[in-house]
Amino acid sequence: MKLLLTGLSHHTAPLEVRERMVFDADSVPQALGRLREMAPTVQEALLLSTCNRTEVLLRCDDPTPTLSQVRNFLIEKSGMERSRMEKALYTFRDLEAVRHFFRMAASLDSMIIGEPQILKQVKDAHGCALREGQLGTILDGLCRRAFQSAKRVRTDTAIGRNPVSISYTACELARQIFGSLAGRAVLVLGAGKMSELTLRHLVGAGADKIFVSTRRYERAMEVARRVEGEAISFERMKEFLPQVDIVISSTAAPNVLLQKEDVTALMRKRRNRPVFFIDIAVPRDIDPAVNQVDNAYLYDIDDLQRVVDDNLQERKREARRAEEIVEREVQAFQLWFRNLAAGPTIAAMRKSMHDVRLDEFERFRARMTSLTPEQLAVVEEFGRGLVNKILHRPMVELKKSMNGNAAPGQVDLLRRLFGLTQEAETASPPQAREPRLAGAQEAPVDEIGRGNHDT
Amino acid sequence: MEIILQRLALGGYALSTLLAFASLPARRKVVFALAPIVAGAGLMAHLGAFMSAFQHMETAPGSAIRNVLSALALMAVVIYLYGYLRYRLYVLGIFMLPLALLLFLFSGWLLPESVEVSPAYNQPLLWLHIAVSTLGVGALFLTFTFSVMYLVQEKALKQKRPVSFFLPLPSLSACDRILYVSLMIGFGLLTIGLALAAVWSANMRGTFDVWQSQREILALVSWVIFGAVLYARLVTGWRGRKMAFLTIAGFAAVMLRLIGGPFL
């Protein structure tokens, strides 16, 4: 297969190494060019760089020298000592490389398993390499299959369903209570990073009326301006409670701000419409007994953390199922890869058989001196016809395998039977051998499919 | 033919009920689609059997509680399929399908043969009473289902173990809205149904007093419960857990009145 994947990630490298290895989106094309310069034997290459990993996936003729060239490229980029980098870099070959790439795209190798950004990042890396003409049939096919498997993991497992951050969990809980948050009012008590982040999620989910109240009114004004809300004075805060559906509380108050009795009275004023308290303050701002009031829901920071932990556990369980899906897709890729060789095999087989025919014809020519040119032509015609007839069936089978519905190993077998091993090993569609001209390809084209039309 | 169709429908309902429960942990869309397909097939067979039963029915419909139950089972399956196709509300299956299966079983085997009733009873008024009441009970299916969903969801949220993260239940607010609206519709239809029954009774027997058996008293009990719940909701904004519990109690009384015949 001659695939290599090398790079580093949060599994092997600490942040101070990773941060030196980040290629921002604009510098990737240049970096790919530099890579080709340093490693001329590379035939196809893709460079993926995120804050948690930098990896190069490539196809080459001779893996051993190529690998050290590519490592040199990465070490040059980092500007760190070789020994330190060598420790952080990992390498996967062939099927292992495919498996790693598929698992990574499906977010099984991520720091937070199941996070959705990685797929987009891989897609961007693919798009960039494609535009730069660095991808041929094989890596392009590999990427597309990786996307497909990642998508399948996402739809067939619950790996990305449950939120795993406190702020987003709080938002999801609000949606469990209220459904759509459109038209819901939120009161933020006390300002802080976490409460603002939670508020942002709520606004993203549709909440559109925001009140901010802090002990210092100026601070409330400041936050309110930022989140496009309305500042209210802390003393009058309780007057606004009946109109709000969600309360995010994170004040530094040493004692409880809202007692159970307050909320019982509040529920009467609200005619029992539900209210959701998110208390992320330590010490807590809201009496835990508030949760016992009908239609009032109270989550403190520990409650939210517990939900997050449960969800992480759930993701790990789902990850096991995802691994199975990925493994199936890796097998499918392997099959596809094997059948890729079918096109060149057809040509090689035809050539080899007709060479045999011509050799034999030359050998017998001396004995056929008595034949007229017309008769000689008939003999030649006979030979060609015979070879074509014999080749017919294997050709049909090979063409079938190009559409992907052949038994695994069929192409291998044919190659072995007709003694084509060497030629077919290096055979790959011509487009893959040379980088395409940038811009020469507007839309991804399936070379194999295109090759099929004139057969 | 009718027997075959009935058996087919029964098989379809039983299988789809099993599938609805069994595929809950699977979380795959493909698996989720199995129960609705089987239920749909059961529904077709059921419709066929129902039509044919309707044609051959010679007794007055009022006595043929079996047909009412059969129609209710049909409605439960239709509600389920609609919820699935329109809102992908898969969990509806674990409520509606067992309900349909139960009603269908009672309609086919568990109730005694319908009694012969004098043709004089066969009046449009009675027909109307049955049709309106049946539709009303159909609306209450939704009330019941969403009350249970509300309680499950509410309990999970209060205990801080949100169930909905693995069981895709609608939000509390959606449950509340649907249970409220369906209860209003169901209650309205039941009220009209009761009024029609009273008028019919007055016509036939010269008295408005239709409460002549325990079963009719159950109908009255459920009507009073629903009325009280709606009154409290409209006047004091009473809602939530207690409301869900009471509507479930009211629905239990309705079901007992319908299928409790042999036991009362």
XYZ file of C-alpha atoms in Angstrom:
719
model
C 0.000 0.000 0.000
C 2.993 2.224 0.786
C 1.120 4.657 2.957
C 2.769 6.525 5.778
C 1.292 8.643 8.509
C 3.581 10.474 10.838
C 3.106 13.283 13.290
C 2.336 14.060 16.884
C -0.736 14.667 18.997
C -1.822 15.361 22.538
C -1.148 11.680 23.258
C 2.574 12.020 22.646
C 3.469 15.686 22.861
C 2.937 18.311 25.548
C 1.509 21.686 24.669
C 4.899 23.403 24.389
C 5.802 20.999 21.588
C 2.385 21.054 19.906
C 2.203 24.823 19.806
C 5.414 24.936 17.774
C 3.953 22.550 15.245
C 0.805 24.425 14.337
C 0.450 25.338 10.671
C -2.265 27.911 10.276
C -4.640 27.465 7.369
C -2.854 30.007 5.147
C 0.562 28.426 5.551
C -0.483 24.859 4.742
C -0.095 25.198 0.930
C 3.432 26.535 1.369
C 4.233 23.829 3.890
C 3.050 21.170 1.457
C 5.349 22.626 -1.180
C 8.258 22.594 1.254
C 7.448 18.992 2.150
C 7.642 17.969 -1.501
C 10.959 19.732 -1.788
C 12.412 17.910 1.187
C 10.848 14.572 0.317
C 10.802 14.261 -3.489
C 9.722 10.625 -3.444
C 6.362 11.523 -1.970
C 3.578 10.928 -4.471
C 0.568 12.183 -2.575
C 0.475 14.165 0.641
C -1.944 15.698 3.080
C -1.097 17.911 6.022
C -3.420 18.160 8.993
C -2.759 20.688 11.707
C -5.022 21.388 14.654
C -4.265 22.589 18.143
C -4.087 18.993 19.330
C -2.243 17.348 16.483
C -0.047 17.799 13.453
C 0.084 14.879 11.077
C 1.290 14.162 7.571
C -0.382 11.427 5.580
C 1.393 10.415 2.413
C 1.912 7.810 -0.236
C 5.373 7.111 -1.581
C 7.407 4.540 -3.465
C 10.040 3.889 -0.866
C 8.857 4.367 2.700
C 12.144 4.189 4.601
C 13.996 7.188 3.140
C 10.736 9.089 2.731
C 9.935 8.714 6.399
C 13.190 10.262 7.541
C 12.771 13.075 5.000
C 9.284 13.833 6.278
C 10.467 13.701 9.873
C 13.175 16.167 8.981
C 10.505 18.421 7.558
C 8.539 18.281 10.817
C 11.620 18.786 12.974
C 12.623 21.756 10.845
C 9.198 23.263 11.399
C 9.330 22.821 15.167
C 12.844 24.218 15.512
C 13.446 21.947 18.464
C 16.176 19.423 19.153
C 15.888 16.266 17.141
C 15.971 13.894 20.123
C 13.034 15.612 21.805
C 10.979 15.582 18.621
C 11.822 11.986 17.768
C 10.211 10.986 21.060
C 6.992 12.832 20.267
C 6.596 11.633 16.687
C 4.694 8.476 15.920
C 4.451 6.636 12.628
C 1.838 4.346 11.161
C 2.288 2.384 7.979
C -0.152 1.069 5.408
C -3.289 -0.382 6.972
C -2.286 0.989 10.378
C -2.091 4.451 8.843
C -5.535 4.008 7.297
C -6.951 2.856 10.611
C -5.429 5.758 12.498
C -6.730 8.265 9.958
C -10.231 6.798 10.054
C -10.302 6.730 13.863
C -9.074 10.299 13.999
C -11.691 11.560 11.542
C -14.369 9.776 13.568
C -13.122 11.637 16.652
C -12.095 8.458 18.433
C -8.557 9.727 18.906
C -9.598 13.166 20.124
C -8.873 14.620 23.517
C -12.608 14.737 24.103
C -13.929 11.663 22.365
C -16.748 12.440 19.986
C -16.079 16.174 19.623
C -17.287 17.224 16.204
C -14.647 19.769 15.108
C -12.013 17.255 14.029
C -14.016 16.074 11.032
C -14.260 19.598 9.713
C -10.545 20.077 10.239
C -9.758 16.888 8.337
C -12.097 18.016 5.555
C -10.302 21.356 5.367
C -6.940 19.590 5.172
C -8.290 17.402 2.385
C -9.709 20.375 0.496
C -6.426 22.248 0.763
C -4.292 19.323 -0.408
C -6.725 18.744 -3.277
C -6.535 22.381 -4.385
C -2.757 22.241 -4.216
C -2.759 19.194 -6.462
C -1.185 17.040 -3.811
C -3.805 14.335 -3.802
C -4.158 11.466 -6.237
C -6.722 8.732 -6.453
C -5.571 6.802 -3.441
C -5.328 9.459 -0.749
C -8.385 11.213 -2.120
C -10.307 7.943 -1.931
C -8.954 7.345 1.541
C -10.139 10.743 2.736
C -13.586 10.357 1.246
C -13.947 7.000 2.877
C -12.759 8.423 6.178
C -15.468 11.125 5.961
C -18.054 8.512 5.189
C -17.025 6.365 8.142
C -16.977 9.392 10.460
C -20.467 10.292 9.337
C -21.643 6.760 9.925
C -20.173 6.798 13.417
C -22.023 10.021 14.123
C -25.393 8.803 12.886
C -25.218 5.217 14.096
C -23.872 5.805 17.583
C -24.701 8.321 20.279
C -21.070 9.325 20.583
C -21.656 13.016 20.028
C -25.167 13.287 21.365
C -24.653 14.312 24.951
C -22.886 17.483 25.926
C -19.655 17.187 27.891
C -19.077 20.755 29.000
C -20.749 22.320 32.020
C -22.070 25.340 30.178
C -23.451 23.378 27.261
C -24.977 20.785 29.579
C -26.798 23.577 31.399
C -28.138 24.779 28.061
C -29.259 21.290 27.056
C -31.055 20.910 30.381
C -32.860 24.176 29.725
C -33.998 22.741 26.412
C -35.204 19.604 28.144
C -37.418 21.791 30.286
C -38.544 24.483 27.885
C -38.117 22.943 24.466
C -37.351 25.890 22.243
C -35.778 28.743 24.176
C -37.195 31.348 21.811
C -38.885 34.087 23.795
C -37.463 32.856 27.108
C -36.002 35.361 29.516
C -32.730 34.817 31.361
C -31.474 36.542 34.491
C -27.746 36.504 35.133
C -26.830 37.115 38.764
C -23.191 38.043 39.232
C -20.750 38.111 36.375
C -18.184 35.519 35.523
C -16.667 33.589 32.669
C -18.717 30.477 33.225
C -22.036 32.293 33.565
C -21.346 34.328 30.445
C -20.446 31.210 28.487
C -23.643 29.514 29.645
C -25.604 32.601 28.677
C -24.042 32.532 25.224
C -25.200 28.945 24.730
C -28.701 29.888 25.877
C -28.817 32.858 23.504
C -27.560 30.574 20.748
C -30.494 28.292 21.499
C -32.942 31.184 21.143
C -33.234 32.893 24.550
C -33.735 36.544 23.706
C -34.479 38.537 26.825
C -31.529 39.022 29.117
C -31.282 40.740 32.468
C -27.988 41.211 34.273
C -27.665 42.041 37.910
C -24.538 42.310 40.034
C -23.774 43.915 43.368
C -21.955 46.735 41.629
C -24.360 48.297 39.177
C -21.562 49.570 36.885
C -20.348 46.020 36.434
C -23.870 44.906 35.508
C -24.046 47.714 32.936
C -20.755 46.604 31.475
C -21.790 42.965 31.139
C -25.247 43.903 29.882
C -23.731 45.980 27.121
C -21.573 43.076 26.069
C -24.399 40.521 25.966
C -27.032 42.974 24.718
C -29.080 42.658 27.867
C -30.622 44.955 30.401
C -28.853 45.832 33.640
C -30.960 45.849 36.776
C -29.946 46.856 40.262
C -29.239 44.071 42.704
C -31.802 45.346 45.232
C -34.608 45.133 42.709
C -33.505 41.750 41.402
C -36.342 39.852 43.095
C -38.956 42.005 41.393
C -37.778 40.732 38.036
C -37.778 37.076 39.009
C -41.401 36.389 38.008
C -40.671 37.338 34.384
C -37.593 35.170 33.933
C -37.543 31.493 33.034
C -33.869 30.781 33.596
C -31.650 32.109 36.358
C -27.874 31.769 36.144
C -26.342 32.580 39.480
C -22.649 32.996 40.164
C -22.272 35.731 42.751
C -19.547 35.802 45.345
C -22.152 36.243 48.077
C -21.239 34.281 51.208
C -24.838 33.466 52.031
C -27.877 32.153 50.223
C -29.699 34.694 48.051
C -32.829 32.710 47.305
C -34.606 30.607 49.912
C -37.152 27.902 49.291
C -39.923 30.231 50.583
C -38.920 32.861 48.030
C -39.308 30.352 45.241
C -42.603 28.976 46.572
C -43.969 32.515 46.512
C -42.416 33.058 43.104
C -44.175 30.002 41.656
C -47.527 31.428 42.693
C -46.739 34.671 40.896
C -45.623 32.720 37.831
C -48.805 30.635 37.895
C -46.563 27.571 38.143
C -44.793 28.119 34.868
C -41.503 26.245 35.211
C -38.280 27.996 36.155
C -34.729 26.704 35.854
C -32.036 27.749 38.315
C -28.406 27.229 37.322
C -26.353 27.873 40.434
C -22.686 27.781 39.557
C -21.586 29.844 42.549
C -19.423 28.433 45.329
C -20.642 28.898 48.043
C -24.075 28.319 46.582
C -26.444 31.227 46.000
C -29.642 29.220 45.996
C -31.031 27.028 48.743
C -30.790 23.373 47.564
C -34.321 22.790 48.880
C -35.591 24.923 45.994
C -35.398 21.800 43.854
C -38.276 20.337 45.891
C -40.647 23.070 44.772
C -42.934 21.841 42.005
C -41.988 23.138 38.551
C -38.718 24.615 39.838
C -35.507 22.898 38.750
C -32.217 23.627 40.424
C -28.794 22.417 39.296
C -25.654 23.416 41.156
C -22.129 23.058 39.873
C -21.743 19.528 41.228
C -25.010 18.397 39.679
C -23.881 19.689 36.311
C -20.497 18.060 36.719
C -22.182 14.740 37.509
C -24.240 14.941 34.329
C -21.083 15.731 32.373
C -19.323 12.731 33.910
C -22.228 10.471 33.034
C -22.143 11.746 29.488
C -18.427 11.113 29.207
C -18.968 7.547 30.374
C -21.707 7.217 27.801
C -19.351 8.444 25.090
C -16.782 5.866 26.060
C -19.388 3.132 25.781
C -20.436 4.414 22.386
C -16.816 4.650 21.314
C -16.568 0.880 21.484
C -19.355 0.553 18.959
C -17.767 3.263 16.866
C -14.510 1.288 16.740
C -16.374 -1.597 15.156
C -17.847 0.672 12.510
C -14.445 2.163 11.759
C -12.901 -1.285 11.490
C -15.502 -2.308 8.909
C -14.787 0.842 6.918
C -11.057 0.166 7.047
C -11.682 -3.287 5.617
C -13.836 -1.756 2.901
C -11.052 0.645 2.052
C -8.584 -2.211 1.796
C -10.864 -3.991 -0.640
C -11.275 -0.856 -2.707
C -7.541 -0.346 -2.750
C -6.891 -3.861 -3.974
C -9.383 -3.480 -6.772
C -7.808 -0.207 -7.810
C -5.118 -2.223 -9.518
C -7.706 -3.755 -11.874
C -7.380 -1.113 -14.621
C -3.621 -1.422 -15.081
C -3.927 -5.168 -14.697
C -6.221 -5.373 -17.710
C -3.707 -3.533 -19.870
C -0.806 -5.584 -18.531
C -2.593 -8.852 -19.107
C -3.581 -7.990 -22.652
C -0.059 -6.892 -23.463
C 1.539 -9.965 -21.948
C -0.700 -12.401 -23.856
C -0.308 -10.656 -27.192
C 3.458 -10.572 -26.657
C 3.350 -14.353 -26.292
C 1.323 -14.573 -29.513
C 3.752 -12.383 -31.487
C 6.755 -14.311 -30.180
C 5.237 -17.606 -31.209
C 4.225 -16.206 -34.596
C 7.797 -15.107 -35.232
C 9.097 -18.501 -34.123
C 6.835 -20.387 -36.614
C 7.213 -17.907 -39.439
C 10.269 -19.704 -40.852
C 8.212 -22.869 -41.289
C 5.416 -21.012 -43.059
C 7.379 -19.764 -46.078
C 5.098 -21.645 -48.475
C 2.087 -19.553 -47.426
C 0.912 -16.623 -49.500
C 0.728 -13.215 -47.752
C -3.084 -13.609 -47.634
C -2.756 -16.977 -45.903
C -0.177 -15.554 -43.513
C -2.595 -12.783 -42.653
C -5.265 -15.376 -41.882
C -2.902 -17.191 -39.520
C -2.123 -13.970 -37.732
C -5.786 -13.134 -37.544
C -6.409 -16.585 -36.093
C -3.795 -16.054 -33.389
C -5.171 -12.658 -32.392
C -8.705 -13.956 -32.291
C -7.713 -16.916 -30.159
C -5.907 -14.770 -27.587
C -8.793 -12.309 -27.429
C -11.317 -15.088 -26.927
C -9.238 -16.617 -24.138
C -8.821 -13.216 -22.477
C -12.490 -12.355 -22.719
C -13.686 -13.965 -19.496
C -10.875 -12.739 -17.213
C -11.378 -9.224 -18.651
C -15.056 -9.267 -17.830
C -14.291 -10.363 -14.285
C -11.670 -7.663 -13.870
C -13.999 -4.980 -15.101
C -16.563 -6.167 -12.610
C -14.012 -5.827 -9.849
C -13.409 -2.240 -10.880
C -16.963 -1.486 -9.892
C -16.166 -2.857 -6.503
C -18.188 -6.043 -6.590
C -15.468 -8.630 -6.851
C -14.391 -11.071 -4.213
C -11.423 -9.812 -2.202
C -8.109 -10.933 -3.616
C -9.521 -11.683 -7.044
C -7.257 -9.187 -8.772
C -4.279 -10.528 -6.833
C -5.118 -14.027 -7.946
C -5.407 -13.064 -11.597
C -2.110 -11.243 -11.401
C -0.427 -14.267 -9.923
C -1.971 -16.653 -12.441
C -0.817 -14.602 -15.404
C 2.566 -13.740 -13.907
C 1.887 -9.988 -13.719
C 2.978 -9.430 -10.144
C 5.746 -6.923 -10.724
C 3.938 -4.687 -13.179
C 0.737 -4.537 -11.170
C 2.519 -3.710 -7.935
C 3.687 -0.368 -9.186
C 0.690 0.184 -11.363
C -1.593 2.976 -10.370
C -3.692 5.329 -12.423
C -1.427 7.774 -14.198
C -3.017 10.797 -12.517
C -1.723 9.605 -9.189
C 1.884 9.601 -10.294
C 2.228 13.289 -10.859
C 0.749 16.098 -8.888
C -2.104 17.719 -10.696
C -1.854 21.282 -11.796
C -3.497 23.563 -9.335
C -6.904 24.624 -10.574
C -6.915 21.934 -13.222
C -9.653 20.185 -11.340
C -12.785 22.033 -10.327
C -14.756 19.147 -8.986
C -13.464 15.888 -7.611
C -13.618 13.313 -10.340
C -13.518 9.631 -9.801
C -10.729 8.583 -12.094
C -11.711 4.973 -12.077
C -15.238 5.795 -13.078
C -13.989 8.025 -15.835
C -11.644 5.337 -17.103
C -14.534 2.991 -17.377
C -16.412 4.887 -20.025
C -14.112 4.131 -22.910
C -13.792 0.433 -22.202
C -61.105 -13.809 5.609
C -61.935 -11.572 8.533
C -60.356 -14.061 10.923
C -57.164 -14.183 8.865
C -56.939 -10.414 8.746
C -57.515 -10.243 12.477
C -54.768 -12.733 13.134
C -52.452 -10.784 10.856
C -53.242 -7.541 12.626
C -52.702 -9.155 16.009
C -49.378 -10.567 14.879
C -48.340 -7.189 13.485
C -49.246 -5.349 16.673
C -47.593 -7.898 18.951
C -44.418 -7.942 16.896
C -44.230 -4.178 16.537
C -44.732 -3.763 20.303
C -41.829 -6.115 20.919
C -39.738 -4.304 18.333
C -40.530 -0.905 19.813
C -39.179 -1.997 23.181
C -36.334 -4.125 21.883
C -34.944 -1.475 19.575
C -34.893 1.270 22.207
C -31.305 0.575 23.265
C -30.163 0.135 19.662
C -30.251 3.859 18.817
C -30.018 3.180 15.137
C -32.374 4.796 12.715
C -32.617 1.603 10.696
C -33.720 -0.355 13.732
C -36.131 2.395 14.749
C -37.886 2.072 11.413
C -38.737 -1.594 11.949
C -41.544 -1.185 14.476
C -43.448 1.426 12.422
C -43.265 -0.729 9.300
C -44.606 -3.797 11.083
C -47.224 -1.693 12.872
C -48.249 -0.195 9.534
C -48.723 -3.663 8.062
C -50.770 -4.640 11.118
C -52.841 -1.503 10.648
C -53.674 -2.427 7.038
C -54.838 -5.883 8.072
C -56.766 -4.384 10.955
C -58.497 -1.873 8.680
C -59.543 -4.700 6.402
C -60.918 -6.723 9.284
C -62.654 -3.676 10.692
C -64.409 -2.844 7.424
C -65.540 -6.367 6.994
C -66.803 -6.554 10.595
C -68.662 -3.313 10.054
C -70.466 -4.655 6.987
C -71.577 -7.807 8.705
C -72.665 -6.124 11.859
C -76.326 -6.707 12.458
C -76.602 -5.899 16.108
C -76.841 -2.337 17.305
C -73.431 -0.712 17.551
C -74.038 0.366 21.106
C -73.843 -3.158 22.334
C -70.905 -3.911 20.136
C -68.302 -2.461 22.453
C -65.884 -4.701 20.626
C -66.078 -2.506 17.569
C -65.466 0.563 19.659
C -62.360 -1.039 21.114
C -61.234 -2.094 17.689
C -61.671 1.463 16.412
C -59.712 2.762 19.400
C -56.859 0.359 18.691
C -56.865 1.659 15.129
C -56.660 5.217 16.397
C -53.788 4.401 18.737
C -51.773 2.957 15.860
C -52.615 5.885 13.595
C -51.509 8.346 16.288
C -48.283 6.393 16.732
C -47.511 6.310 13.022
C -48.320 9.991 12.645
C -46.063 10.904 15.556
C -43.285 8.802 14.116
C -43.559 10.025 10.529
C -44.175 13.671 11.313
C -42.012 14.232 14.405
C -39.783 11.123 14.541
C -41.221 10.683 17.999
C -40.027 7.158 18.368
C -40.863 6.732 22.062
C -44.547 7.071 21.275
C -44.357 3.416 20.269
C -43.739 2.134 23.763
C -47.001 3.714 24.874
C -49.299 3.509 21.879
C -48.409 0.041 20.621
C -49.030 -1.838 23.898
C -52.240 0.161 24.271
C -53.328 -0.791 20.764
C -52.416 -4.412 21.390
C -54.408 -4.482 24.623
C -57.467 -2.879 23.053
C -57.249 -5.162 20.066
C -56.996 -8.266 22.243
C -60.039 -7.202 24.230
C -61.944 -6.376 21.086
C -61.268 -9.808 19.609
C -61.344 -12.378 22.347
C -61.571 -11.212 25.880
C -65.008 -9.664 25.814
C -68.174 -11.735 25.550
C -70.034 -11.752 22.250
C -72.128 -8.663 21.798
C -75.646 -8.926 23.045
C -78.560 -8.851 20.681
C -80.280 -5.535 21.052
C -83.632 -4.604 19.647
C -83.305 -2.657 16.402
C -85.154 0.214 18.018
C -81.950 1.121 19.746
C -80.290 1.653 16.434
C -80.687 5.382 16.064
C -78.511 8.087 14.550
C -78.305 9.710 17.983
C -76.714 6.609 19.440
C -74.337 6.340 16.520
C -73.310 9.916 17.026
C -72.806 9.349 20.739
C -70.503 6.432 20.030
C -68.518 8.198 17.334
C -67.980 11.368 19.382
C -67.068 9.478 22.544
C -64.646 7.233 20.667
C -62.872 10.236 19.199
C -62.764 11.771 22.654
C -61.092 8.689 24.089
C -58.632 8.789 21.175
C -57.623 12.306 22.203
C -57.189 11.050 25.753
C -54.642 8.513 24.499
C -52.404 11.474 23.796
C -53.179 13.017 27.177
C -52.265 9.786 28.908
C -49.084 9.186 26.933
C -47.767 12.673 27.378
C -48.660 12.655 31.058
C -46.497 9.586 31.534
C -43.704 11.110 29.453
C -43.981 14.280 31.503
C -43.628 12.337 34.740
C -40.625 10.358 33.506
C -38.942 13.502 32.240
C -39.789 15.497 35.347
C -38.506 12.851 37.726
C -35.257 12.500 35.792
C -34.677 16.244 35.828
C -35.435 16.542 39.524
C -33.119 13.664 40.325
C -30.469 15.238 38.095
C -30.126 12.195 35.919
C -31.611 13.509 32.681
C -33.159 10.462 31.082
C -33.794 12.197 27.817
C -30.135 12.072 26.944
C -30.603 8.447 26.053
C -34.367 8.264 25.625
C -35.417 10.953 23.186
C -38.387 12.339 25.087
C -39.965 15.661 24.181
C -39.234 18.587 26.474
C -41.329 19.112 29.591
C -42.927 22.119 28.011
C -43.917 20.168 24.899
C -45.342 17.318 26.995
C -47.305 19.811 29.051
C -48.695 21.602 26.013
C -49.775 18.441 24.231
C -51.332 16.920 27.310
C -53.238 20.121 27.982
C -54.545 20.604 24.461
C -55.461 16.945 23.998
C -57.195 16.947 27.359
C -59.297 19.948 26.353
C -60.286 18.258 23.102
C -60.924 14.909 24.779
C -62.920 16.463 27.558
C -64.979 18.499 25.129
C -65.807 15.463 23.002
C -66.624 13.350 26.049
C -68.962 16.059 27.317
C -70.806 16.153 23.997
C -70.856 12.357 24.008
C -72.389 12.267 27.457
C -75.000 14.856 26.507
C -75.929 12.838 23.428
C -76.231 9.728 25.584
C -78.507 11.554 27.977
C -80.765 12.785 25.162
C -80.835 9.345 23.626
C -81.667 7.823 26.998
C -84.466 10.334 27.442
C -85.822 9.398 24.031
C -85.628 5.667 24.566
C -86.353 5.279 28.217
C -87.887 8.546 29.195
C -85.140 9.533 31.591
C -81.984 11.579 31.367
C -80.488 9.319 33.953
C -77.920 7.291 32.052
C -76.010 6.194 35.138
C -77.575 2.820 35.433
C -74.524 0.663 35.838
C -71.164 0.887 37.563
C -69.575 1.316 34.200
C -71.502 4.454 33.515
C -70.537 5.734 36.929
C -66.876 5.270 35.969
C -67.485 7.405 32.905
C -68.875 10.093 35.170
C -65.908 9.815 37.566
C -63.396 10.336 34.782
C -65.418 13.237 33.403
C -65.405 14.908 36.827
C -61.641 14.380 37.225
C -60.874 15.878 33.822
C -63.214 18.763 34.446
C -61.604 19.535 37.788
C -58.100 19.359 36.330
C -58.981 21.709 33.490
C -60.721 24.106 35.847
C -57.694 24.267 38.132
C -55.420 24.790 35.167
C -57.504 27.587 33.699
C -58.191 29.392 36.940
C -55.084 28.954 39.070
C -52.465 27.889 36.516
C -52.266 24.522 38.234
C -49.909 22.289 36.293
C -47.039 19.890 36.449
C -46.620 16.617 38.258
C -49.933 16.553 40.129
C -51.878 17.399 37.019
C -50.170 14.548 35.161
C -50.990 12.097 37.958
C -54.655 13.097 38.018
C -55.099 12.859 34.270
C -53.575 9.370 34.387
C -56.110 8.433 37.065
C -58.918 9.830 34.900
C -57.660 7.883 31.932
C -57.504 4.690 34.005
C -61.190 5.180 34.857
C -61.989 5.592 31.152
C -60.140 2.412 30.262
C -61.786 0.492 33.074
C -65.162 1.623 31.801
C -64.266 0.396 28.301
C -62.579 -2.928 28.914
C -63.553 -3.644 32.487
C -66.919 -5.046 31.428
C -66.251 -8.645 32.434
C -64.887 -7.628 35.815
C -67.501 -5.174 37.002
